[in-house]
Tab-separated table of C-alpha atoms in Angstrom:
chain	number	residue	atom	x	y	z
A	1	MET	CA	20.749	8.279	-1.084
A	2	THR	CA	21.963	10.866	-3.294
A	3	ILE	CA	20.115	12.031	-6.202
A	4	SER	CA	21.222	11.641	-10.196
A	5	THR	CA	19.630	14.089	-12.562
A	6	ARG	CA	19.065	12.593	-16.170
A	7	ALA	CA	19.861	14.655	-19.042
A	8	ASP	CA	16.471	14.878	-19.324
A	9	PHE	CA	15.600	16.749	-16.116
A	10	SER	CA	16.661	20.353	-16.981
A	11	THR	CA	14.541	20.153	-20.092
A	12	ILE	CA	11.149	18.911	-18.552
A	13	ALA	CA	11.605	21.578	-15.437
A	14	GLY	CA	11.768	24.294	-17.575
A	15	TRP	CA	8.311	22.852	-18.748
A	16	ILE	CA	6.472	22.955	-15.400
A	17	ALA	CA	4.926	25.985	-13.628
A	18	PRO	CA	6.079	26.715	-10.410
A	19	GLY	CA	4.393	25.068	-8.306
A	20	ALA	CA	2.776	22.753	-10.562
A	21	ARG	CA	0.620	19.092	-9.962
A	22	VAL	CA	2.947	15.724	-11.487
A	23	LEU	CA	2.530	12.604	-12.033
A	24	ASP	CA	5.803	11.205	-13.070
A	25	LEU	CA	5.514	7.763	-14.224
A	26	GLY	CA	7.591	5.058	-13.933
A	27	CYS	CA	9.587	7.034	-11.176
A	28	GLY	CA	12.452	5.135	-10.348
A	29	ASP	CA	14.147	6.448	-7.212
A	30	GLY	CA	11.874	9.650	-7.506
A	31	SER	CA	15.017	11.670	-8.575
A	32	LEU	CA	13.045	13.994	-11.146
A	33	LEU	CA	10.266	14.634	-9.035
A	34	ALA	CA	12.809	15.239	-5.615
A	35	TYR	CA	14.967	17.575	-9.034
A	36	LEU	CA	11.038	18.663	-9.655
A	37	ARG	CA	10.468	19.579	-5.836
A	38	GLU	CA	13.413	21.328	-5.683
A	39	SER	CA	13.546	23.660	-8.947
A	40	ARG	CA	10.117	24.060	-9.468
A	41	SER	CA	7.976	23.579	-5.739
A	42	ALA	CA	6.431	20.755	-7.351
A	43	THR	CA	4.119	18.389	-5.846
A	44	GLY	CA	2.411	15.033	-6.291
A	45	TYR	CA	3.056	11.440	-7.376
A	46	GLY	CA	5.821	8.704	-8.780
A	47	ILE	CA	4.706	5.786	-10.090
A	48	GLU	CA	6.652	2.571	-9.883
A	49	ILE	CA	6.419	-1.484	-10.185
A	50	ASP	CA	9.537	-2.040	-9.127
A	51	ASP	CA	10.399	-2.664	-5.318
A	52	ALA	CA	13.777	-1.127	-5.359
A	53	GLY	CA	13.094	2.128	-7.130
A	54	VAL	CA	9.586	2.173	-4.661
A	55	LEU	CA	12.142	2.186	-1.315
A	56	ALA	CA	14.617	4.480	-3.218
A	57	SER	CA	11.793	6.943	-3.700
A	58	ILE	CA	10.120	7.169	-0.002
A	59	GLY	CA	14.325	7.594	0.961
A	60	ASN	CA	13.847	10.427	-1.175
A	61	SER	CA	10.957	11.874	0.332
A	62	ILE	CA	8.984	11.086	-2.988
A	63	ASN	CA	4.879	10.240	-2.754
A	64	VAL	CA	5.287	7.150	-4.053
A	65	ILE	CA	2.568	4.156	-5.471
A	66	GLN	CA	3.601	1.080	-6.188
A	67	SER	CA	1.692	-0.102	-9.466
A	68	ASP	CA	1.506	-1.631	-12.702
A	69	LEU	CA	1.604	1.420	-15.279
A	70	GLU	CA	0.355	-1.592	-17.634
A	71	SER	CA	-2.875	-1.906	-15.377
A	72	GLY	CA	-3.498	1.880	-16.175
A	73	LEU	CA	-4.141	5.164	-14.018
A	74	ALA	CA	-7.732	3.974	-12.457
A	75	GLY	CA	-6.987	5.529	-9.247
A	76	PHE	CA	-6.287	9.106	-10.677
A	77	GLU	CA	-9.225	11.146	-11.291
A	78	ASP	CA	-9.245	13.027	-14.987
A	79	ARG	CA	-7.395	15.822	-15.628
A	80	SER	CA	-6.566	15.984	-11.930
A	81	PHE	CA	-2.103	16.759	-12.741
A	82	ASP	CA	-0.956	19.499	-14.562
A	83	SER	CA	1.359	17.333	-16.200
A	84	VAL	CA	1.539	13.565	-16.056
A	85	ILE	CA	5.488	12.389	-16.892
A	86	LEU	CA	6.973	9.563	-18.510
A	87	SER	CA	10.464	9.762	-18.422
A	88	GLN	CA	12.188	6.838	-20.557
A	89	THR	CA	10.315	4.486	-19.652
A	90	LEU	CA	8.067	4.747	-22.749
A	91	GLN	CA	10.529	2.099	-24.920
A	92	SER	CA	10.019	-0.918	-22.695
A	93	MET	CA	6.125	-0.328	-22.144
A	94	ARG	CA	3.666	-3.215	-23.644
A	95	ARG	CA	0.417	-0.986	-24.307
A	96	ILE	CA	1.479	2.565	-25.942
A	97	GLU	CA	-1.491	3.368	-27.289
A	98	SER	CA	-3.580	2.573	-23.897
A	99	ILE	CA	-1.136	5.014	-21.472
A	100	VAL	CA	-0.909	8.140	-23.648
A	101	ALA	CA	-4.373	8.408	-23.221
A	102	GLU	CA	-4.765	7.624	-19.909
A	103	MET	CA	-1.966	9.776	-19.172
A	104	LEU	CA	-3.845	13.306	-21.574
A	105	ARG	CA	-7.251	12.135	-18.958
A	106	VAL	CA	-5.472	12.464	-16.592
A	107	GLY	CA	-3.341	15.099	-17.280
A	108	ARG	CA	-4.206	18.384	-19.007
A	109	GLU	CA	-1.302	17.387	-20.834
A	110	ALA	CA	1.863	14.534	-21.596
A	111	ILE	CA	5.380	14.765	-21.292
A	112	ILE	CA	7.599	11.765	-23.060
A	113	SER	CA	11.051	11.278	-23.249
A	114	PHE	CA	12.750	8.629	-24.800
A	115	PRO	CA	16.150	7.656	-26.406
A	116	ASN	CA	15.464	8.153	-30.478
A	117	PHE	CA	16.218	5.060	-32.229
A	118	GLY	CA	17.501	7.306	-35.320
A	119	HIS	CA	20.784	8.447	-33.812
A	120	TRP	CA	23.139	7.381	-36.841
A	121	SER	CA	24.881	5.537	-34.580
A	122	HIS	CA	22.277	3.578	-34.044
A	123	ARG	CA	21.916	3.617	-37.872
A	124	LEU	CA	25.276	2.443	-38.088
A	125	GLN	CA	25.279	-0.333	-36.821
A	126	VAL	CA	21.766	-2.003	-38.055
A	127	LEU	CA	24.035	-1.156	-41.606
A	128	ARG	CA	26.957	-2.530	-40.120
A	129	GLY	CA	24.126	-5.938	-39.099
A	130	ARG	CA	24.067	-5.855	-35.309
A	131	MET	CA	21.500	-4.210	-32.970
A	132	PRO	CA	22.548	-1.231	-31.477
A	133	VAL	CA	24.209	-0.431	-28.345
A	134	SER	CA	24.512	2.710	-27.123
A	135	PRO	CA	25.245	5.066	-24.447
A	136	SER	CA	21.279	5.891	-24.646
A	137	LEU	CA	20.460	2.096	-25.706
A	138	PRO	CA	23.226	0.501	-23.985
A	139	TYR	CA	21.709	-2.953	-23.903
A	140	GLN	CA	22.145	-6.017	-25.450
A	141	TRP	CA	19.646	-7.716	-27.673
A	142	PHE	CA	19.298	-10.292	-25.397
A	143	ASN	CA	18.509	-8.594	-22.714
A	144	THR	CA	17.422	-5.538	-23.252
A	145	PRO	CA	13.617	-4.366	-21.230
A	146	ASN	CA	13.045	-2.333	-24.760
A	147	ILE	CA	10.240	-3.513	-26.892
A	148	HIS	CA	9.265	-0.034	-28.559
A	149	LEU	CA	11.885	1.408	-29.867
A	150	CYS	CA	11.368	4.313	-31.741
A	151	THR	CA	12.772	7.089	-33.765
A	152	VAL	CA	11.766	11.288	-33.172
A	153	ALA	CA	10.300	11.015	-37.136
A	154	ASP	CA	8.214	7.809	-36.115
A	155	PHE	CA	6.818	9.870	-33.015
A	156	ASP	CA	6.001	13.132	-35.186
A	157	ALA	CA	3.975	10.654	-37.124
A	158	PHE	CA	2.133	9.312	-34.249
A	159	CYS	CA	1.128	12.193	-32.483
A	160	ALA	CA	-0.327	13.957	-36.296
A	161	GLU	CA	-2.015	10.370	-36.205
A	162	GLN	CA	-3.391	10.338	-32.238
A	163	ARG	CA	-3.934	14.376	-33.261
A	164	PHE	CA	-2.207	15.371	-30.313
A	165	ARG	CA	-1.169	19.573	-29.927
A	166	VAL	CA	2.885	19.156	-30.121
A	167	ASP	CA	3.843	22.439	-27.763
A	168	GLU	CA	7.609	21.325	-26.947
A	169	ARG	CA	10.035	19.640	-28.854
A	170	VAL	CA	13.265	19.343	-27.475
A	171	VAL	CA	15.722	16.595	-28.804
A	172	LEU	CA	19.750	16.076	-27.086
A	173	HIS	CA	22.546	15.068	-27.323
A	174	ASP	CA	25.208	14.704	-24.571
A	175	ALA	CA	23.192	16.618	-22.618
A	176	ARG	CA	23.650	19.724	-25.669
A	177	ARG	CA	20.263	20.649	-27.482
A	178	VAL	CA	19.853	19.210	-31.641
A	179	VAL	CA	18.874	21.603	-33.579
A	180	LEU	CA	19.897	20.136	-36.910
A	181	LEU	CA	19.269	16.868	-38.072
A	182	PRO	CA	18.084	15.937	-34.816
A	183	ASN	CA	16.558	12.392	-35.733
A	184	LEU	CA	20.067	11.868	-36.938
A	185	LEU	CA	22.080	13.850	-34.226
A	186	GLY	CA	19.911	13.465	-31.590
A	187	SER	CA	20.056	10.483	-28.660
A	188	LEU	CA	17.031	11.893	-26.380
A	189	ALA	CA	13.589	13.456	-27.454
A	190	ILE	CA	11.834	14.859	-24.865
A	191	TYR	CA	8.115	15.873	-26.403
A	192	ARG	CA	5.421	17.878	-24.226
A	193	PHE	CA	1.914	17.367	-26.268
A	194	ARG	CA	-2.228	17.475	-25.351
A	195	SER	CA	-5.544	16.952	-27.276
A	196	SER	CA	-5.786	18.750	-29.922
B	1	MET	CA	9.573	-4.106	14.226
B	2	VAL	CA	10.193	-1.766	16.887
B	3	GLY	CA	13.106	-1.789	19.423
B	4	PRO	CA	16.490	-0.169	18.806
B	5	GLY	CA	17.952	0.036	15.464
B	6	LYS	CA	14.347	-1.786	14.338
B	7	PRO	CA	12.479	-0.505	11.464
B	8	VAL	CA	10.680	1.639	14.860
B	9	ASP	CA	13.667	3.091	15.939
B	10	THR	CA	13.318	3.163	19.465
B	11	GLU	CA	16.575	5.179	19.985
B	12	ARG	CA	14.465	7.467	17.798
B	13	PHE	CA	11.591	7.733	19.391
B	14	PHE	CA	9.256	7.312	22.075
B	15	VAL	CA	7.189	4.256	20.926
B	16	ILE	CA	3.853	3.791	22.942
B	17	GLY	CA	1.753	0.645	22.275
B	18	VAL	CA	-1.904	1.298	23.590
B	19	ASN	CA	-3.897	-2.118	24.656
B	20	ASN	CA	-7.288	-1.648	23.174
B	21	LEU	CA	-10.905	-0.797	25.839
B	22	GLY	CA	-12.063	-4.294	25.811
B	23	SER	CA	-9.392	-6.069	25.684
B	24	CYS	CA	-8.682	-8.724	28.234
B	25	PHE	CA	-5.060	-7.445	27.971
B	26	GLY	CA	-4.642	-4.987	30.045
B	27	SER	CA	-6.807	-1.845	29.283
B	28	THR	CA	-10.605	-2.219	31.061
B	29	GLY	CA	-12.828	-5.426	29.347
B	30	PRO	CA	-15.028	-7.410	29.850
B	31	ALA	CA	-13.504	-9.270	32.207
B	32	SER	CA	-12.604	-6.519	34.516
B	33	LEU	CA	-14.596	-5.393	37.542
B	34	ASN	CA	-17.686	-3.774	37.197
B	35	PRO	CA	-16.882	-1.266	40.313
B	36	ALA	CA	-20.566	-0.890	40.980
B	37	THR	CA	-21.443	-4.935	41.312
B	38	GLY	CA	-17.949	-6.021	42.574
B	39	LYS	CA	-18.293	-8.545	39.811
B	40	PRO	CA	-17.120	-8.979	35.746
B	41	TRP	CA	-18.836	-6.481	33.481
B	42	GLY	CA	-20.065	-9.553	31.102
B	43	ALA	CA	-22.466	-8.925	29.050
B	44	ASP	CA	-22.658	-5.097	30.630
B	45	PHE	CA	-19.314	-4.327	29.160
B	46	PRO	CA	-20.689	-1.721	26.079
B	47	ILE	CA	-19.810	-2.776	22.184
B	48	VAL	CA	-17.104	-0.309	21.519
B	49	THR	CA	-16.439	1.436	18.306
B	50	VAL	CA	-12.327	1.140	16.333
B	51	GLU	CA	-13.873	5.728	16.743
B	52	ASP	CA	-14.265	4.956	21.360
B	53	TRP	CA	-10.379	3.937	20.488
B	54	VAL	CA	-9.357	6.199	18.930
B	55	ASP	CA	-10.701	8.774	21.183
B	56	ALA	CA	-9.532	6.919	24.698
B	57	GLN	CA	-6.133	6.853	22.608
B	58	ALA	CA	-6.529	10.730	22.745
B	59	ARG	CA	-7.415	11.089	26.226
B	60	LEU	CA	-4.218	8.786	27.135
B	61	ALA	CA	-2.303	11.113	24.917
B	62	ASP	CA	-4.054	14.362	27.217
B	63	TYR	CA	-2.838	11.915	30.215
B	64	LEU	CA	0.481	11.603	29.505
B	65	GLY	CA	0.663	15.296	27.715
B	66	ILE	CA	1.977	14.644	24.266
B	67	GLU	CA	0.055	17.015	21.761
B	68	ARG	CA	1.523	15.655	18.449
B	69	PHE	CA	2.403	11.958	17.581
B	70	ALA	CA	5.861	12.152	15.453
B	71	ALA	CA	3.746	9.267	13.793
B	72	VAL	CA	0.383	6.952	14.534
B	73	MET	CA	0.737	2.926	13.309
B	74	GLY	CA	-1.100	0.070	13.157
B	75	GLY	CA	-1.415	-3.367	10.918
B	76	SER	CA	-5.112	-4.970	10.102
B	77	LEU	CA	-7.557	-3.180	12.820
B	78	GLY	CA	-4.715	-0.715	14.587
B	79	GLY	CA	-4.733	0.100	10.431
B	80	MET	CA	-7.979	1.364	11.082
B	81	GLN	CA	-7.199	3.199	13.766
B	82	ALA	CA	-4.195	5.333	12.372
B	83	LEU	CA	-6.382	5.579	9.789
B	84	SER	CA	-9.054	7.075	12.393
B	85	TRP	CA	-7.220	9.492	14.001
B	86	ALA	CA	-5.992	11.076	10.754
B	87	ILE	CA	-9.357	11.670	10.147
B	88	ARG	CA	-10.716	12.343	14.283
B	89	TYR	CA	-7.734	14.322	15.328
B	90	PRO	CA	-5.585	15.998	12.108
B	91	ALA	CA	-3.859	18.286	14.083
B	92	ARG	CA	-1.846	15.189	16.334
B	93	ILE	CA	-0.677	13.156	14.193
B	94	ALA	CA	2.232	13.483	11.552
B	95	ASN	CA	2.488	10.572	9.706
B	96	ALA	CA	0.202	7.305	9.096
B	97	LEU	CA	0.910	3.963	8.928
B	98	VAL	CA	-1.429	1.653	7.693
B	99	ILE	CA	-0.957	-1.699	6.965
B	100	ALA	CA	-2.840	-4.368	5.680
B	101	ALA	CA	-5.861	-2.219	6.467
B	102	ALA	CA	-9.115	-1.384	4.315
B	103	PRO	CA	-11.920	1.715	4.703
B	104	ASN	CA	-14.448	-1.090	5.939
B	105	LEU	CA	-15.425	-4.529	6.620
B	106	SER	CA	-16.629	-6.417	2.679
B	107	ALA	CA	-19.776	-9.044	3.019
B	108	GLN	CA	-17.091	-12.082	3.151
B	109	ASN	CA	-14.967	-10.485	5.916
B	110	ILE	CA	-18.514	-9.672	8.333
B	111	ALA	CA	-19.563	-13.336	7.315
B	112	PHE	CA	-16.362	-14.815	9.053
B	113	ASN	CA	-16.463	-12.792	12.137
B	114	GLU	CA	-20.491	-14.021	12.499
B	115	VAL	CA	-19.430	-17.527	12.137
B	116	ALA	CA	-16.940	-17.534	14.543
B	117	ARG	CA	-19.463	-15.115	17.037
B	118	ALA	CA	-21.947	-17.615	16.303
B	119	ALA	CA	-19.221	-20.215	17.308
B	120	ILE	CA	-19.009	-18.535	20.681
B	121	LEU	CA	-22.853	-17.899	21.036
B	122	THR	CA	-24.204	-21.130	21.031
B	123	ASP	CA	-21.646	-22.781	23.032
B	124	PRO	CA	-23.433	-23.508	26.451
B	125	GLU	CA	-20.948	-22.345	28.411
B	126	PHE	CA	-21.397	-18.917	26.976
B	127	HIS	CA	-24.570	-18.036	29.708
B	128	ASP	CA	-25.265	-14.570	27.746
B	129	GLY	CA	-21.271	-13.335	28.569
B	130	ARG	CA	-22.113	-13.878	32.265
B	131	TYR	CA	-20.275	-17.289	32.118
B	132	TYR	CA	-17.378	-15.454	34.570
B	133	ASP	CA	-20.480	-15.908	37.221
B	134	TYR	CA	-20.014	-20.002	36.373
B	135	GLY	CA	-16.443	-20.463	36.578
B	136	VAL	CA	-16.353	-21.300	33.351
B	137	LYS	CA	-15.014	-20.805	29.504
B	138	PRO	CA	-16.408	-20.787	27.092
B	139	VAL	CA	-14.023	-22.656	24.893
B	140	ARG	CA	-15.404	-25.103	22.563
B	141	GLY	CA	-17.014	-22.033	20.726
B	142	LEU	CA	-13.328	-19.686	21.073
B	143	ARG	CA	-11.737	-22.901	19.504
B	144	VAL	CA	-14.115	-22.741	16.762
B	145	ALA	CA	-13.760	-18.832	16.242
B	146	ARG	CA	-9.802	-19.211	15.914
B	147	MET	CA	-9.982	-21.810	13.690
B	148	ILE	CA	-11.739	-19.611	11.343
B	149	GLY	CA	-9.841	-16.888	11.558
B	150	HIS	CA	-6.752	-18.803	11.123
B	151	ILE	CA	-7.970	-20.112	8.080
B	152	THR	CA	-8.383	-15.847	6.953
B	153	TYR	CA	-5.198	-15.110	8.135
B	154	ILE	CA	-2.519	-17.111	5.946
B	155	SER	CA	-3.093	-17.155	1.991
B	156	ASP	CA	-3.756	-20.575	0.104
B	157	GLU	CA	-0.540	-20.906	-0.957
B	158	GLN	CA	1.381	-20.200	2.318
B	159	MET	CA	-1.053	-23.634	3.692
B	160	ALA	CA	-0.279	-25.417	0.717
B	161	GLU	CA	2.964	-24.608	1.180
B	162	LYS	CA	3.207	-25.623	4.575
B	163	PHE	CA	0.575	-28.259	4.627
B	164	GLY	CA	-0.729	-29.218	1.775
B	165	ARG	CA	-2.579	-32.476	2.185
B	166	GLN	CA	0.176	-34.091	4.884
B	167	LEU	CA	-1.037	-36.412	7.679
B	168	ARG	CA	0.335	-36.941	10.460
B	169	ASP	CA	0.947	-41.053	10.988
B	170	GLY	CA	-1.532	-41.963	7.827
B	171	LEU	CA	-5.109	-41.908	7.770
B	172	ASN	CA	-7.366	-44.031	10.292
B	173	PHE	CA	-10.704	-43.182	8.718
B	174	SER	CA	-12.200	-41.567	12.052
B	175	PHE	CA	-12.554	-38.168	13.030
B	176	ALA	CA	-9.475	-37.457	14.646
B	177	PRO	CA	-6.859	-34.787	13.184
B	178	GLU	CA	-5.488	-36.287	10.013
B	179	PHE	CA	-3.965	-33.952	8.383
B	180	GLN	CA	-1.758	-31.614	9.758
B	181	ILE	CA	-4.165	-28.643	8.903
B	182	GLU	CA	-6.159	-30.075	11.315
B	183	SER	CA	-3.853	-30.744	13.548
B	184	TYR	CA	-2.220	-27.053	13.090
B	185	LEU	CA	-6.477	-25.787	13.201
B	186	ARG	CA	-6.803	-27.196	16.596
B	187	TYR	CA	-3.740	-26.558	17.817
B	188	GLN	CA	-4.315	-22.648	17.385
B	189	GLY	CA	-7.411	-23.068	18.914
B	190	GLU	CA	-6.567	-24.769	21.969
B	191	LYS	CA	-3.677	-21.996	22.590
B	192	PHE	CA	-6.052	-19.274	21.668
B	193	SER	CA	-9.047	-20.813	24.212
B	194	GLU	CA	-6.854	-20.063	26.987
B	195	TYR	CA	-5.756	-17.170	27.447
B	196	TYR	CA	-8.482	-15.331	25.105
B	197	ASP	CA	-11.683	-13.989	26.880
B	198	ALA	CA	-14.881	-14.808	24.820
B	199	ASN	CA	-16.182	-11.516	25.845
B	200	THR	CA	-13.206	-9.659	23.952
B	201	TYR	CA	-13.243	-11.456	20.565
B	202	LEU	CA	-17.456	-11.212	19.858
B	203	ARG	CA	-16.552	-6.606	20.934
B	204	ILE	CA	-13.255	-6.728	18.524
B	205	THR	CA	-14.950	-9.062	15.769
B	206	LYS	CA	-18.015	-6.318	16.350
B	207	ALA	CA	-15.494	-2.887	16.296
B	208	LEU	CA	-14.141	-4.087	13.224
B	209	ASP	CA	-17.890	-5.066	10.827
B	210	TYR	CA	-18.480	-1.376	12.058
B	211	TYR	CA	-15.603	0.760	10.986
B	212	ASP	CA	-16.942	2.313	7.964
B	213	PRO	CA	-15.805	5.783	7.738
B	214	ALA	CA	-17.301	6.922	4.772
B	215	SER	CA	-20.689	6.116	5.820
B	216	ALA	CA	-20.728	8.857	7.859
B	217	THR	CA	-20.430	10.957	4.746
B	218	GLY	CA	-22.161	9.399	2.326
B	219	GLY	CA	-20.429	6.170	1.338
B	220	SER	CA	-17.537	8.793	0.290
B	221	LEU	CA	-13.955	7.667	1.462
B	222	SER	CA	-12.794	10.932	-0.341
B	223	ARG	CA	-14.818	12.731	1.685
B	224	ALA	CA	-14.102	10.816	4.621
B	225	LEU	CA	-10.565	11.310	5.012
B	226	ALA	CA	-11.316	15.448	3.909
B	227	PRO	CA	-10.028	16.559	7.318
B	228	ALA	CA	-6.753	14.672	6.996
B	229	GLN	CA	-3.399	16.544	7.336
B	230	CYS	CA	-1.197	13.789	7.986
B	231	ARG	CA	1.514	12.136	5.613
B	232	PHE	CA	0.352	8.574	4.706
B	233	LEU	CA	1.951	5.109	4.445
B	234	VAL	CA	-0.176	2.780	3.358
B	235	ILE	CA	0.977	-1.117	2.911
B	236	SER	CA	-0.134	-4.091	1.783
B	237	PHE	CA	0.571	-7.974	0.450
B	238	THR	CA	0.079	-9.645	-2.908
B	239	THR	CA	-1.416	-12.362	-0.885
B	240	ASP	CA	-3.302	-11.494	1.959
B	241	TRP	CA	-7.454	-12.160	0.729
B	242	ARG	CA	-8.581	-11.136	4.145
B	243	PHE	CA	-7.533	-6.703	3.385
B	244	SER	CA	-6.259	-7.227	-0.110
B	245	PRO	CA	-4.303	-5.563	-1.760
B	246	ALA	CA	-7.403	-3.650	-3.828
B	247	ARG	CA	-8.730	-2.547	-0.228
B	248	ALA	CA	-5.736	-0.640	0.709
B	249	ARG	CA	-5.461	1.302	-2.826
B	250	GLU	CA	-9.586	2.797	-2.160
B	251	ILE	CA	-7.623	4.314	0.963
B	252	VAL	CA	-4.778	5.658	-1.453
B	253	ARG	CA	-6.844	6.223	-3.769
B	254	ALA	CA	-9.364	8.544	-1.524
B	255	LEU	CA	-5.956	10.405	-0.278
B	256	VAL	CA	-5.275	11.393	-3.448
B	257	GLU	CA	-8.215	12.563	-4.303
B	258	ASN	CA	-7.688	14.531	-1.762
B	259	ARG	CA	-4.236	15.323	-2.828
B	260	ARG	CA	-2.671	14.443	0.670
B	261	ASP	CA	0.931	13.268	0.908
B	262	VAL	CA	0.960	9.102	0.407
B	263	SER	CA	3.050	6.422	-0.736
B	264	TYR	CA	1.621	3.032	-1.104
B	265	ALA	CA	4.047	0.040	-1.049
B	266	GLU	CA	1.992	-3.884	-2.080
B	267	ILE	CA	4.549	-5.723	-0.575
B	268	LEU	CA	5.892	-9.547	-2.572
B	269	ALA	CA	4.998	-11.758	0.114
B	270	PRO	CA	3.476	-15.198	0.175
B	271	HIS	CA	2.041	-15.506	3.700
B	272	GLY	CA	-1.466	-13.779	3.564
B	273	HIS	CA	-2.793	-11.100	6.468
B	274	ASP	CA	-0.195	-12.531	8.895
B	275	ALA	CA	2.587	-10.807	6.640
B	276	PHE	CA	2.105	-7.719	8.162
B	277	LEU	CA	3.461	-9.755	11.868
B	278	LEU	CA	6.221	-10.926	10.106
B	279	ASP	CA	9.172	-9.341	8.625
B	280	THR	CA	9.721	-9.604	4.883
B	281	PRO	CA	12.713	-7.805	4.262
B	282	GLN	CA	11.422	-4.910	1.618
B	283	TYR	CA	8.243	-4.613	4.655
B	284	HIS	CA	10.807	-3.549	6.996
B	285	ALA	CA	13.040	-1.752	4.877
B	286	ILE	CA	10.388	0.549	3.337
B	287	VAL	CA	8.804	1.183	7.029
B	288	ARG	CA	12.470	1.891	8.600
B	289	SER	CA	12.981	4.146	5.704
B	290	TYR	CA	9.624	5.989	6.101
B	291	LEU	CA	9.746	6.940	9.461
B	292	GLY	CA	13.637	7.638	9.544
B	293	ARG	CA	12.593	10.449	7.166
B	294	ALA	CA	9.977	11.316	9.104
B	295	ALA	CA	12.438	11.856	12.007
B	296	GLY	CA	13.702	14.825	10.715
């Protein structure tokens, strides 16, 4: 089994202390946890609903628990993880507020990454009257799993409304950090935050 | 599941299947001769527990010179034994595969077992468990016990699909089997009563009823599992209502609370509890993949 790496992995790994306990929600084939195990000696669990993902995670020697995130994290105790990660999954979830609340219940901090709908190429396609399709949003309107797309500015506002303390915010494009006009030039946003 | 190139690959693992103490398929059981009397043990055979079985297996491992198992694996009652191995002999197993199991029986499970036992115990040919002396078997009780058991092994969905309301040859307004499901249950009961020992059946259901590792730790499964050191694979089947996914998740939760290595797969299968004996591709693939890593 080859372990793929996504653009957000190294940023996330940089925020994980050596030996930390992490919970990866929607872990897919377990590649992020495998990456964190190799690079940070992190331990913990992945949660995945999809059969193929569960099988691949087991093949990657990841602790994976087959479960539907939409039903919450009832099997996990309060504050039992250093970090709870939701990597590029938020946008396809139904109940955003409840999953974020659950992340901050079981973890000391939450790390969330998502494709930035505010990227200029998406805006341009909307201006031209079409739903955006791009490397970060590689679906057509009729087959997309994404139901809660947002922009960097939207997520900033969400964190402010929820009174989260945002410790880090990194916006990337083509795996490079975008510092200038991130909501226009960035295609992938990664936040690290906790309850205030 | 077990064999060369199978999920439990005998090219990679030396596989041992141990018959339970008290069984009628090899290990000493109620039908075995009591050396003191020269007659079958019958009612005198003790009621053994899951822990007794596991202790007996550990002694067999001593005898065979096996210090540590790569994995202990079991379904249903066998899953309870795998769990018990992890608790009682933590240093002697590297992996536990707990399949279609529960941390204890629910009141409903015990109730079904009790009805099955009542069928046997009230059979006039049971003779307080000494039926061997009379040259008879409580076959009527065994048949009913197995019929009840079979209902709980299959899902409602599977029963509807396999049998529905199909008739054998129309209605004849009698008590002879008319619906296909009736004839299926009678057939299963009949077959079972020919080869299974009633005293064994009684004891196995009791062992199931008694199993409750959390009873030793004030009801906390998490504390009961604290001694466990091995890695775990827990598997349940979506339509298993006898040992439902919710019960398997209790095991997973207790292991997570102990920060143990655990993976959990909930296999989409229509067959009910019986699914653990069948070869749903995802089920076999998960076991294959997990053990493939375990062997490394």
